């Protein structure tokens, strides 16, 4: 099954039930809290992840992500977890410092 490793959450490993799930849904299904201020609608960027490895295992950029890219608000190594789907394999990601939740214990 597709797998996510969250590097700055003590290298936490979580799995998807099936391929082609939105990354934020996989994160929430595994009881990990992750910021999503606009309610997963692609309108805020707070759900952003930094992708360290496995970008090729994610779906293509959505229209919302392309528009944030064009505005310079989404770097080439960043994706929105509410837009990107994990097709297969493993991705290694990090929570962006700017969007860390105050009640969570991050390892870095
Ligand atoms: S939750 Fe707002 S863009 Fe993803």
Coordinates of C-alpha atoms and ligand atoms in Angstrom, one line a residue:
X1 CA 0.0 0.0 0.0
X2 CA 1.1 3.6 -0.6
X3 CA 3.1 5.0 2.3
X4 CA 3.9 8.4 3.7
X5 CA 6.9 9.1 6.0
X6 CA 6.6 12.4 7.9
X7 CA 10.2 13.3 8.6
X8 CA 9.8 16.1 11.2
X9 CA 7.2 14.1 13.1
X10 CA 9.8 11.6 14.3
X11 CA 9.8 9.9 10.9
X12 CA 6.2 8.7 11.4
X13 CA 5.1 6.1 8.8
X14 CA 1.5 6.0 7.8
X15 CA -0.2 4.0 5.0
X16 CA -3.1 4.6 2.7
X17 CA -6.0 2.1 2.6
X18 CA -5.9 2.2 -1.2
X19 CA -3.9 3.9 -4.0
X20 CA -5.0 7.4 -5.3
X21 CA -6.2 8.9 -2.0
X22 CA -5.7 12.6 -1.2
X23 CA -2.6 13.0 1.0
X24 CA -4.6 15.0 3.6
X25 CA -7.1 12.2 3.9
X26 CA -4.4 9.6 4.4
X27 CA -2.9 11.9 7.1
X28 CA -6.2 12.3 8.9
X29 CA -7.2 8.7 8.5
X30 CA -4.1 7.9 10.5
X31 CA -5.0 10.4 13.3
X32 CA -2.3 12.9 12.6
X33 CA -3.3 16.5 13.0
X34 CA -2.4 18.7 10.0
X35 CA -3.4 22.3 9.3
X36 CA -6.2 22.7 6.7
X37 CA -7.6 26.2 7.2
X38 CA -9.9 26.4 4.2
X39 CA -11.5 23.0 4.8
X40 CA -9.4 21.2 2.1
X41 CA -10.8 23.3 -0.7
X42 CA -7.5 24.4 -2.2
X43 CA -8.0 28.0 -1.2
X44 CA -5.4 28.7 1.6
X45 CA -2.1 26.7 1.2
X46 CA -1.9 26.0 5.0
X47 CA -2.1 22.2 4.2
X48 CA 1.2 22.5 2.2
X49 CA 3.8 19.7 2.5
X50 CA 7.4 19.8 1.6
X51 CA 8.2 16.8 -0.6
X52 CA 11.7 15.4 0.1
X53 CA 11.4 12.3 -1.9
X54 CA 8.8 10.5 -4.2
X55 CA 7.3 13.5 -6.0
X56 CA 6.8 11.2 -9.0
X57 CA 4.3 9.1 -6.9
X58 CA 1.9 12.0 -6.7
X59 CA -0.8 13.1 -9.1
X60 CA -0.3 16.0 -11.4
X61 CA -0.7 19.5 -10.1
X62 CA -4.3 20.6 -9.9
X63 CA -5.5 24.0 -11.3
X64 CA -5.4 25.4 -7.8
X65 CA -1.8 24.4 -7.3
X66 CA -0.8 25.7 -10.7
X67 CA -2.2 29.1 -9.8
X68 CA -0.3 29.2 -6.5
X69 CA 2.8 28.2 -8.4
X70 CA 2.3 31.0 -10.7
X71 CA 1.9 33.4 -7.8
X72 CA 5.1 32.2 -6.3
X73 CA 3.3 30.7 -3.2
X74 CA 4.1 27.1 -3.9
X75 CA 7.7 26.1 -4.6
X76 CA 8.7 23.2 -6.9
X77 CA 9.2 20.9 -3.9
X78 CA 5.9 21.8 -2.3
X79 CA 2.4 20.4 -2.8
X80 CA -1.0 21.0 -1.2
X81 CA -2.0 17.9 0.7
X82 CA -5.7 18.6 -0.1
X83 CA -5.0 18.5 -3.8
X84 CA -2.2 15.9 -4.4
X85 CA -3.2 12.2 -4.5
X86 CA -0.7 9.5 -3.6
X87 CA -0.8 7.1 -6.6
X88 CA 1.6 4.4 -5.4
X89 CA 4.9 3.9 -3.6
X90 CA 6.3 6.0 -0.8
X91 CA 6.7 9.8 -0.3
X92 CA 8.9 11.4 2.3
X93 CA 7.5 14.8 3.5
X94 CA 7.9 17.5 6.1
X95 CA 5.5 19.9 7.7
X96 CA 6.3 23.4 6.7
X97 CA 7.5 25.4 9.8
X98 CA 5.0 28.2 9.1
X99 CA 2.1 25.8 9.4
X100 CA 3.1 23.7 12.4
X101 CA 0.3 23.3 14.9
X102 CA 1.1 24.6 18.4
X103 CA -0.2 21.6 20.3
X104 CA 1.9 19.1 18.2
X105 CA 5.3 17.7 19.2
X106 CA 7.6 18.0 16.1
X107 CA 11.0 16.4 16.1
X108 CA 12.6 19.2 14.0
Ligands
LIG1 S1 -6.7 23.0 3.2 FE1 -6.6 25.0 2.2 S2 -5.5 24.6 0.4 FE2 -5.6 22.7 1.3

